[in-house]
mmCIF file with all atom_site columns, C-alpha atoms in Angstrom:
data_model
loop_
_atom_site.group_PDB
_atom_site.id
_atom_site.type_symbol
_atom_site.label_atom_id
_atom_site.label_alt_id
_atom_site.label_comp_id
_atom_site.label_asym_id
_atom_site.label_entity_id
_atom_site.label_seq_id
_atom_site.pdbx_PDB_ins_code
_atom_site.Cartn_x
_atom_site.Cartn_y
_atom_site.Cartn_z
_atom_site.occupancy
_atom_site.B_iso_or_equiv
_atom_site.pdbx_formal_charge
_atom_site.auth_seq_id
_atom_site.auth_comp_id
_atom_site.auth_asym_id
_atom_site.auth_atom_id
_atom_site.pdbx_PDB_model_num
ATOM 1   C CA . MET A 1 1   ? 57.541  66.066 35.832 1.00 0.00 ? 174 MET A CA 1
ATOM 2   C CA . THR A 1 2   ? 60.729  64.777 34.262 1.00 0.00 ? 175 THR A CA 1
ATOM 3   C CA . PRO A 1 3   ? 62.767  62.115 36.080 1.00 0.00 ? 176 PRO A CA 1
ATOM 4   C CA . SER A 1 4   ? 65.655  64.509 36.668 1.00 0.00 ? 177 SER A CA 1
ATOM 5   C CA . ALA A 1 5   ? 63.337  67.128 38.173 1.00 0.00 ? 178 ALA A CA 1
ATOM 6   C CA . SER A 1 6   ? 62.283  64.801 40.977 1.00 0.00 ? 179 SER A CA 1
ATOM 7   C CA . ARG A 1 7   ? 65.868  64.000 41.964 1.00 0.00 ? 180 ARG A CA 1
ATOM 8   C CA . PRO A 1 8   ? 67.921  66.455 43.999 1.00 0.00 ? 181 PRO A CA 1
ATOM 9   C CA . ALA A 1 9   ? 71.032  67.707 42.220 1.00 0.00 ? 182 ALA A CA 1
ATOM 10  C CA . ALA A 1 10  ? 74.094  65.583 42.860 1.00 0.00 ? 183 ALA A CA 1
ATOM 11  C CA . ARG A 1 11  ? 76.723  67.090 45.106 1.00 0.00 ? 184 ARG A CA 1
ATOM 12  C CA . THR A 1 12  ? 79.790  68.410 43.394 1.00 0.00 ? 185 THR A CA 1
ATOM 13  C CA . PRO A 1 13  ? 83.216  67.140 44.486 1.00 0.00 ? 186 PRO A CA 1
ATOM 14  C CA . VAL A 1 14  ? 83.907  70.353 46.394 1.00 0.00 ? 187 VAL A CA 1
ATOM 15  C CA . GLN A 1 15  ? 80.583  69.998 48.216 1.00 0.00 ? 188 GLN A CA 1
ATOM 16  C CA . GLN A 1 16  ? 81.389  66.399 49.124 1.00 0.00 ? 189 GLN A CA 1
ATOM 17  C CA . ALA A 1 17  ? 84.810  67.447 50.432 1.00 0.00 ? 190 ALA A CA 1
ATOM 18  C CA . ALA A 1 18  ? 83.284  70.206 52.574 1.00 0.00 ? 191 ALA A CA 1
ATOM 19  C CA . LEU A 1 19  ? 80.626  67.818 53.863 1.00 0.00 ? 192 LEU A CA 1
ATOM 20  C CA . VAL A 1 20  ? 83.183  65.194 54.871 1.00 0.00 ? 193 VAL A CA 1
ATOM 21  C CA . THR A 1 21  ? 85.436  67.835 56.423 1.00 0.00 ? 194 THR A CA 1
ATOM 22  C CA . GLY A 1 22  ? 82.512  69.238 58.397 1.00 0.00 ? 195 GLY A CA 1
ATOM 23  C CA . LEU A 1 23  ? 81.539  65.770 59.612 1.00 0.00 ? 196 LEU A CA 1
ATOM 24  C CA . VAL A 1 24  ? 85.116  65.093 60.740 1.00 0.00 ? 197 VAL A CA 1
ATOM 25  C CA . PHE A 1 25  ? 85.170  68.338 62.729 1.00 0.00 ? 198 PHE A CA 1
ATOM 26  C CA . LEU A 1 26  ? 81.837  67.431 64.346 1.00 0.00 ? 199 LEU A CA 1
ATOM 27  C CA . VAL A 1 27  ? 83.137  64.005 65.353 1.00 0.00 ? 200 VAL A CA 1
ATOM 28  C CA . VAL A 1 28  ? 86.341  65.504 66.754 1.00 0.00 ? 201 VAL A CA 1
ATOM 29  C CA . GLY A 1 29  ? 84.331  68.073 68.711 1.00 0.00 ? 202 GLY A CA 1
ATOM 30  C CA . VAL A 1 30  ? 82.137  65.383 70.248 1.00 0.00 ? 203 VAL A CA 1
ATOM 31  C CA . LEU A 1 31  ? 85.082  63.081 70.989 1.00 0.00 ? 204 LEU A CA 1
ATOM 32  C CA . GLY A 1 32  ? 86.751  65.911 72.911 1.00 0.00 ? 205 GLY A CA 1
ATOM 33  C CA . PHE A 1 33  ? 83.950  65.642 75.472 1.00 0.00 ? 206 PHE A CA 1
ATOM 34  C CA . ILE A 1 34  ? 84.213  61.864 75.965 1.00 0.00 ? 207 ILE A CA 1
ATOM 35  C CA . PRO A 1 35  ? 86.297  60.668 78.916 1.00 0.00 ? 208 PRO A CA 1
ATOM 36  C CA . GLY A 1 36  ? 88.684  57.924 77.874 1.00 0.00 ? 209 GLY A CA 1
ATOM 37  C CA . VAL A 1 37  ? 88.924  59.173 74.304 1.00 0.00 ? 210 VAL A CA 1
ATOM 38  C CA . THR A 1 38  ? 90.095  62.408 75.908 1.00 0.00 ? 211 THR A CA 1
ATOM 39  C CA . THR A 1 39  ? 92.780  61.591 78.470 1.00 0.00 ? 212 THR A CA 1
ATOM 40  C CA . ASP A 1 40  ? 93.009  63.502 81.759 1.00 0.00 ? 213 ASP A CA 1
ATOM 41  C CA . TYR A 1 41  ? 89.399  64.505 81.212 1.00 0.00 ? 214 TYR A CA 1
ATOM 42  C CA . GLY A 1 42  ? 89.146  65.750 84.816 1.00 0.00 ? 215 GLY A CA 1
ATOM 43  C CA . SER A 1 43  ? 91.617  68.536 84.001 1.00 0.00 ? 216 SER A CA 1
ATOM 44  C CA . LEU A 1 44  ? 89.515  69.845 81.078 1.00 0.00 ? 217 LEU A CA 1
ATOM 45  C CA . GLU A 1 45  ? 89.296  73.647 81.445 1.00 0.00 ? 218 GLU A CA 1
ATOM 46  C CA . PHE A 1 46  ? 87.003  76.043 79.605 1.00 0.00 ? 219 PHE A CA 1
ATOM 47  C CA . ALA A 1 47  ? 89.827  77.958 77.919 1.00 0.00 ? 220 ALA A CA 1
ATOM 48  C CA . SER A 1 48  ? 93.358  77.839 79.252 1.00 0.00 ? 221 SER A CA 1
ATOM 49  C CA . HIS A 1 49  ? 96.818  76.523 78.542 1.00 0.00 ? 222 HIS A CA 1
ATOM 50  C CA . GLU A 1 50  ? 96.416  74.783 81.896 1.00 0.00 ? 223 GLU A CA 1
ATOM 51  C CA . SER A 1 51  ? 93.851  72.365 80.466 1.00 0.00 ? 224 SER A CA 1
ATOM 52  C CA . GLY A 1 52  ? 95.615  69.024 80.734 1.00 0.00 ? 225 GLY A CA 1
ATOM 53  C CA . ALA A 1 53  ? 93.020  67.120 78.718 1.00 0.00 ? 226 ALA A CA 1
ATOM 54  C CA . GLU A 1 54  ? 94.244  65.608 75.455 1.00 0.00 ? 227 GLU A CA 1
ATOM 55  C CA . LEU A 1 55  ? 92.178  64.137 72.658 1.00 0.00 ? 228 LEU A CA 1
ATOM 56  C CA . LEU A 1 56  ? 93.553  60.656 71.952 1.00 0.00 ? 229 LEU A CA 1
ATOM 57  C CA . GLY A 1 57  ? 96.277  61.438 74.499 1.00 0.00 ? 230 GLY A CA 1
ATOM 58  C CA . LEU A 1 58  ? 97.972  63.688 71.944 1.00 0.00 ? 231 LEU A CA 1
ATOM 59  C CA . PHE A 1 59  ? 96.076  66.884 71.079 1.00 0.00 ? 232 PHE A CA 1
ATOM 60  C CA . GLN A 1 60  ? 95.534  69.352 73.932 1.00 0.00 ? 233 GLN A CA 1
ATOM 61  C CA . VAL A 1 61  ? 91.881  70.387 74.171 1.00 0.00 ? 234 VAL A CA 1
ATOM 62  C CA . SER A 1 62  ? 89.607  72.562 76.256 1.00 0.00 ? 235 SER A CA 1
ATOM 63  C CA . ILE A 1 63  ? 85.872  73.118 76.284 1.00 0.00 ? 236 ILE A CA 1
ATOM 64  C CA . LEU A 1 64  ? 86.379  76.131 73.999 1.00 0.00 ? 237 LEU A CA 1
ATOM 65  C CA . HIS A 1 65  ? 88.576  74.098 71.639 1.00 0.00 ? 238 HIS A CA 1
ATOM 66  C CA . ASN A 1 66  ? 85.882  71.410 71.403 1.00 0.00 ? 239 ASN A CA 1
ATOM 67  C CA . LEU A 1 67  ? 83.140  73.992 70.853 1.00 0.00 ? 240 LEU A CA 1
ATOM 68  C CA . VAL A 1 68  ? 85.173  75.559 68.033 1.00 0.00 ? 241 VAL A CA 1
ATOM 69  C CA . HIS A 1 69  ? 85.467  72.129 66.379 1.00 0.00 ? 242 HIS A CA 1
ATOM 70  C CA . LEU A 1 70  ? 81.702  71.661 66.680 1.00 0.00 ? 243 LEU A CA 1
ATOM 71  C CA . ALA A 1 71  ? 81.020  75.113 65.211 1.00 0.00 ? 244 ALA A CA 1
ATOM 72  C CA . TYR A 1 72  ? 83.489  74.494 62.379 1.00 0.00 ? 245 TYR A CA 1
ATOM 73  C CA . GLY A 1 73  ? 81.758  71.196 61.676 1.00 0.00 ? 246 GLY A CA 1
ATOM 74  C CA . LEU A 1 74  ? 78.295  72.770 61.577 1.00 0.00 ? 247 LEU A CA 1
ATOM 75  C CA . ALA A 1 75  ? 79.590  75.521 59.292 1.00 0.00 ? 248 ALA A CA 1
ATOM 76  C CA . GLY A 1 76  ? 80.965  72.865 56.945 1.00 0.00 ? 249 GLY A CA 1
ATOM 77  C CA . LEU A 1 77  ? 77.638  71.045 56.812 1.00 0.00 ? 250 LEU A CA 1
ATOM 78  C CA . MET A 1 78  ? 75.714  74.245 56.138 1.00 0.00 ? 251 MET A CA 1
ATOM 79  C CA . LEU A 1 79  ? 78.136  75.630 53.550 1.00 0.00 ? 252 LEU A CA 1
ATOM 80  C CA . ALA A 1 80  ? 78.340  72.287 51.738 1.00 0.00 ? 253 ALA A CA 1
ATOM 81  C CA . GLY A 1 81  ? 74.827  73.020 50.462 1.00 0.00 ? 254 GLY A CA 1
ATOM 82  C CA . THR A 1 82  ? 76.238  74.990 47.541 1.00 0.00 ? 255 THR A CA 1
ATOM 83  C CA . ALA A 1 83  ? 79.428  74.613 45.551 1.00 0.00 ? 256 ALA A CA 1
ATOM 84  C CA . ALA A 1 84  ? 80.381  78.243 46.175 1.00 0.00 ? 257 ALA A CA 1
ATOM 85  C CA . GLY A 1 85  ? 79.775  77.882 49.918 1.00 0.00 ? 258 GLY A CA 1
ATOM 86  C CA . ALA A 1 86  ? 81.761  74.653 50.048 1.00 0.00 ? 259 ALA A CA 1
ATOM 87  C CA . TYR A 1 87  ? 84.644  76.249 48.162 1.00 0.00 ? 260 TYR A CA 1
ATOM 88  C CA . SER A 1 88  ? 84.669  79.235 50.535 1.00 0.00 ? 261 SER A CA 1
ATOM 89  C CA . TYR A 1 89  ? 84.505  76.977 53.602 1.00 0.00 ? 262 TYR A CA 1
ATOM 90  C CA . LEU A 1 90  ? 87.507  74.966 52.482 1.00 0.00 ? 263 LEU A CA 1
ATOM 91  C CA . LEU A 1 91  ? 89.554  77.932 51.258 1.00 0.00 ? 264 LEU A CA 1
ATOM 92  C CA . VAL A 1 92  ? 88.854  80.350 54.123 1.00 0.00 ? 265 VAL A CA 1
ATOM 93  C CA . GLY A 1 93  ? 88.831  77.564 56.712 1.00 0.00 ? 266 GLY A CA 1
ATOM 94  C CA . GLY A 1 94  ? 92.197  76.364 55.470 1.00 0.00 ? 267 GLY A CA 1
ATOM 95  C CA . ALA A 1 95  ? 93.586  79.892 55.683 1.00 0.00 ? 268 ALA A CA 1
ATOM 96  C CA . VAL A 1 96  ? 92.286  80.201 59.258 1.00 0.00 ? 269 VAL A CA 1
ATOM 97  C CA . TYR A 1 97  ? 94.044  76.949 60.158 1.00 0.00 ? 270 TYR A CA 1
ATOM 98  C CA . LEU A 1 98  ? 97.318  78.226 58.686 1.00 0.00 ? 271 LEU A CA 1
ATOM 99  C CA . VAL A 1 99  ? 96.983  81.408 60.758 1.00 0.00 ? 272 VAL A CA 1
ATOM 100 C CA . LEU A 1 100 ? 96.291  79.238 63.802 1.00 0.00 ? 273 LEU A CA 1
ATOM 101 C CA . TRP A 1 101 ? 99.424  77.214 62.986 1.00 0.00 ? 274 TRP A CA 1
ATOM 102 C CA . VAL A 1 102 ? 101.553 80.371 62.923 1.00 0.00 ? 275 VAL A CA 1
ATOM 103 C CA . TYR A 1 103 ? 99.868  81.572 66.130 1.00 0.00 ? 276 TYR A CA 1
ATOM 104 C CA . GLY A 1 104 ? 100.565 78.265 67.846 1.00 0.00 ? 277 GLY A CA 1
ATOM 105 C CA . LEU A 1 105 ? 104.225 78.405 66.847 1.00 0.00 ? 278 LEU A CA 1
ATOM 106 C CA . SER A 1 106 ? 104.503 82.047 67.947 1.00 0.00 ? 279 SER A CA 1
ATOM 107 C CA . VAL A 1 107 ? 103.040 81.908 71.440 1.00 0.00 ? 280 VAL A CA 1
ATOM 108 C CA . GLY A 1 108 ? 104.583 79.871 74.204 1.00 0.00 ? 281 GLY A CA 1
ATOM 109 C CA . HIS A 1 109 ? 102.599 76.799 75.100 1.00 0.00 ? 282 HIS A CA 1
ATOM 110 C CA . ASP A 1 110 ? 102.669 77.908 78.755 1.00 0.00 ? 283 ASP A CA 1
ATOM 111 C CA . SER A 1 111 ? 101.698 81.492 77.906 1.00 0.00 ? 284 SER A CA 1
ATOM 112 C CA . ASP A 1 112 ? 98.374  83.040 78.881 1.00 0.00 ? 285 ASP A CA 1
ATOM 113 C CA . ALA A 1 113 ? 98.047  83.902 75.167 1.00 0.00 ? 286 ALA A CA 1
ATOM 114 C CA . ASN A 1 114 ? 97.677  80.159 74.534 1.00 0.00 ? 287 ASN A CA 1
ATOM 115 C CA . PHE A 1 115 ? 94.031  80.259 75.617 1.00 0.00 ? 288 PHE A CA 1
ATOM 116 C CA . VAL A 1 116 ? 92.623  77.756 73.080 1.00 0.00 ? 289 VAL A CA 1
ATOM 117 C CA . PRO A 1 117 ? 94.932  75.705 74.195 1.00 0.00 ? 290 PRO A CA 1
ATOM 118 C CA . LEU A 1 118 ? 97.447  74.392 71.663 1.00 0.00 ? 291 LEU A CA 1
ATOM 119 C CA . ASN A 1 119 ? 100.402 72.043 71.932 1.00 0.00 ? 292 ASN A CA 1
ATOM 120 C CA . SER A 1 120 ? 102.974 70.993 69.319 1.00 0.00 ? 293 SER A CA 1
ATOM 121 C CA . ALA A 1 121 ? 100.748 68.194 68.022 1.00 0.00 ? 294 ALA A CA 1
ATOM 122 C CA . ASP A 1 122 ? 97.900  70.703 67.542 1.00 0.00 ? 295 ASP A CA 1
ATOM 123 C CA . ASP A 1 123 ? 100.226 73.142 65.786 1.00 0.00 ? 296 ASP A CA 1
ATOM 124 C CA . TRP A 1 124 ? 101.341 70.650 63.175 1.00 0.00 ? 297 TRP A CA 1
ATOM 125 C CA . LEU A 1 125 ? 97.870  69.205 62.724 1.00 0.00 ? 298 LEU A CA 1
ATOM 126 C CA . HIS A 1 126 ? 96.652  72.744 62.009 1.00 0.00 ? 299 HIS A CA 1
ATOM 127 C CA . PHE A 1 127 ? 99.340  73.095 59.342 1.00 0.00 ? 300 PHE A CA 1
ATOM 128 C CA . VAL A 1 128 ? 98.284  69.832 57.674 1.00 0.00 ? 301 VAL A CA 1
ATOM 129 C CA . LEU A 1 129 ? 94.590  70.764 57.896 1.00 0.00 ? 302 LEU A CA 1
ATOM 130 C CA . GLY A 1 130 ? 95.230  74.206 56.423 1.00 0.00 ? 303 GLY A CA 1
ATOM 131 C CA . ILE A 1 131 ? 97.185  72.839 53.474 1.00 0.00 ? 304 ILE A CA 1
ATOM 132 C CA . ALA A 1 132 ? 94.679  70.009 52.920 1.00 0.00 ? 305 ALA A CA 1
ATOM 133 C CA . MET A 1 133 ? 91.615  72.269 53.027 1.00 0.00 ? 306 MET A CA 1
ATOM 134 C CA . ILE A 1 134 ? 93.131  74.863 50.699 1.00 0.00 ? 307 ILE A CA 1
ATOM 135 C CA . GLY A 1 135 ? 94.354  72.081 48.411 1.00 0.00 ? 308 GLY A CA 1
ATOM 136 C CA . LEU A 1 136 ? 90.866  70.564 48.251 1.00 0.00 ? 309 LEU A CA 1
ATOM 137 C CA . ALA A 1 137 ? 89.311  73.955 47.499 1.00 0.00 ? 310 ALA A CA 1
ATOM 138 C CA . LEU A 1 138 ? 91.779  74.677 44.713 1.00 0.00 ? 311 LEU A CA 1
ATOM 139 C CA . ALA A 1 139 ? 91.747  71.167 43.245 1.00 0.00 ? 312 ALA A CA 1
ATOM 140 C CA . LEU A 1 140 ? 87.979  70.700 43.343 1.00 0.00 ? 313 LEU A CA 1
ATOM 141 C CA . GLY A 1 141 ? 86.677  74.245 43.264 1.00 0.00 ? 314 GLY A CA 1
ATOM 142 C CA . ARG A 1 142 ? 86.783  74.901 39.538 1.00 0.00 ? 315 ARG A CA 1
ATOM 143 C CA . ARG A 1 143 ? 85.185  71.593 38.674 1.00 0.00 ? 316 ARG A CA 1
ATOM 144 C CA . GLY A 1 144 ? 82.809  71.896 41.631 1.00 0.00 ? 317 GLY A CA 1
ATOM 145 C CA . THR A 1 145 ? 81.436  75.361 40.869 1.00 0.00 ? 318 THR A CA 1
ATOM 146 C CA . ARG A 1 146 ? 81.103  74.927 37.096 1.00 0.00 ? 319 ARG A CA 1
ATOM 147 C CA . THR A 1 147 ? 77.608  74.288 35.732 1.00 0.00 ? 320 THR A CA 1
ATOM 148 C CA . ASP A 1 148 ? 77.892  71.849 32.838 1.00 0.00 ? 321 ASP A CA 1
ATOM 149 C CA . THR A 1 149 ? 74.703  70.720 31.148 1.00 0.00 ? 322 THR A CA 1
#
């Protein structure tokens, strides 16, 4: 057995970016369930614009919102296993966040359509996340999916 055969392949930059992004989403999902880190925790609803809970006192959250963050985090960890999966996670995930940004700007924050729920801070964070994730995919994807020997 050659020395390189016993070592697992190093992660590509795009895989590392997807892994870190997934871990951040997992942490955010967990923090959304911690009283104190999430203010007005007693008003946490499953899915409603009436959920008064806010992560870090800024980002409106609900149980559904937190579960989506956890699922997004797990998807990032799983898809970071391959460069192609990591690239897709960042690119498609970023596009989903941009759609969510437009959705958040389009529906009234007091509307029943705002079931996630979202507030202005969430809207603009989704814009930044969407741009950042797509930017990471595009900047790291070519280098990350190439097989140089």
